[in-house]
Amino acid sequence: MDPQPTMHSITVNANIDFEYTLTPGDAVADGEEATLTLDSYEDGYEFVHWYETTTESVLSEDASTTFTVERSMVIEAVFQSADDNDDNGGNGDNGDNGENGDNNDEPAPLDSITIHYIDVGQADATFIEGANYNILIDAGRTHWNSQNKTIPYLQDLGIERIDLVIGTHPHMDHIGDLDVVLDLFDVGLVWKSGYVHDTATYDRVHAAISDALDAGDIEYDEPRFGDTLTLGQKELKVLNPVPDFGGIHDASISFILTHGDVRFMFTGDAEQTQENNMINRASDKGWSLDVDVYQAGHHGSSTSSTLPFMEAMTPSTTIYSAGEGNSHGHPHQEFLDNVAAVNSALYGTDVNGNITVTSNGLVYEVSVERGEAIMVHAPIVPGYDHEIARLLIEPDKRFAFA
Ligand SMILES: [Zn+2]
């Protein structure tokens, strides 16, 4: 199944209305030429230029630009509002403040964080590495399984302390190695869903947590919807579970992590029912579900990442964790369709190996162990002088956007 090189374009982020034409449309191979033409845009703006983000180069100040498709590219259409022009042409009445310029409105970068979506086969383990704190979400399969890479991955990073360890729910592919984590690392706080499971894995991990708690080595909590936790420059908002949770997947600890303007969603193995509930709960609470990077629920299963949930989040990047050739058939086609429906770039540990997302709170960058990395600048930040519309040019057929 050798993919034919095909170019797809999607609008990654835009906060002004504009129309463009990309020729020759699809079926442009890597190394061939393409032309982007701006057809129309919102009143009150002036077009500034086409800008390519990886090489940081201006492609053209004309409405039309021709370029070579060399890899995954993010091209920005940059616009200036008419109001900005008025400011620049000011007559000096505001002389005291004039030197400061509008650029000072741009928010300052925060500490860098890196989210490691660790390739642990058909399982989940995600590590959030911050400047002053670390969080581990799940720990992969049980250690007797030779596929487990969580522990060596963390050891390779030189990690000694983990401030928060989260077992989203007690299935073996999530909490498998949590007892080993408690054993080998200096753990601060442990979060577990509270679901009691009748398995040897559960008993082993539960005993390890109880022992560590009795020894005064850790703190322990079972977070519920509405809880928030601030860790350094991060904030966690818990969306699931509620006190009266149902099945084991319904108990999955789910939360949004906010770092400056960049937001990440984690839902464990939560499924359709809880996704719908999370939409309603967030609405009741006045919390936005809009995120930039979404770790797909339940390994890219059709049970999760339903269209209403995807539309509520509109993630520009979706990442799932699944084993190559896994027996569940993850990622399912329904999941892929819903990812494409919201124009999200997609990565999976089965295809891309270890995946990392690094962010300074303003923008984020995706890196992959295998395959092509696509850099997507993160959210449009209110207060910027220029309005920017971002297009992802993707020569890889894997992202099957229509
Ligand atoms: Zn799972």
mmCIF file with all atom_site columns, N, CA and C in Angstrom, residues 22 71 268 370:
data_model
loop_
_atom_site.group_PDB
_atom_site.id
_atom_site.type_symbol
_atom_site.label_atom_id
_atom_site.label_alt_id
_atom_site.label_comp_id
_atom_site.label_asym_id
_atom_site.label_entity_id
_atom_site.label_seq_id
_atom_site.pdbx_PDB_ins_code
_atom_site.Cartn_x
_atom_site.Cartn_y
_atom_site.Cartn_z
_atom_site.occupancy
_atom_site.B_iso_or_equiv
_atom_site.pdbx_formal_charge
_atom_site.auth_seq_id
_atom_site.auth_comp_id
_atom_site.auth_asym_id
_atom_site.auth_atom_id
_atom_site.pdbx_PDB_model_num
ATOM 1  N N  . LEU A 1 22  ? -5.851 26.930 -4.117 1.00 0.00 ? 22  LEU A N  1
ATOM 2  C CA . LEU A 1 22  ? -4.564 26.236 -4.173 1.00 0.00 ? 22  LEU A CA 1
ATOM 3  C C  . LEU A 1 22  ? -4.546 25.421 -5.454 1.00 0.00 ? 22  LEU A C  1
ATOM 4  N N  . ARG A 1 71  ? 7.980  19.482 1.810  1.00 0.00 ? 71  ARG A N  1
ATOM 5  C CA . ARG A 1 71  ? 7.716  18.713 3.032  1.00 0.00 ? 71  ARG A CA 1
ATOM 6  C C  . ARG A 1 71  ? 6.402  19.235 3.563  1.00 0.00 ? 71  ARG A C  1
ATOM 7  N N  . GLY A 1 268 ? -8.127 9.648  28.739 1.00 0.00 ? 268 GLY A N  1
ATOM 8  C CA . GLY A 1 268 ? -7.999 8.215  29.045 1.00 0.00 ? 268 GLY A CA 1
ATOM 9  C C  . GLY A 1 268 ? -8.757 7.378  28.031 1.00 0.00 ? 268 GLY A C  1
ATOM 10 N N  . ARG A 1 370 ? 9.405  8.776  13.932 1.00 0.00 ? 370 ARG A N  1
ATOM 11 C CA . ARG A 1 370 ? 9.357  8.270  12.552 1.00 0.00 ? 370 ARG A CA 1
ATOM 12 C C  . ARG A 1 370 ? 8.376  9.115  11.753 1.00 0.00 ? 370 ARG A C  1
#
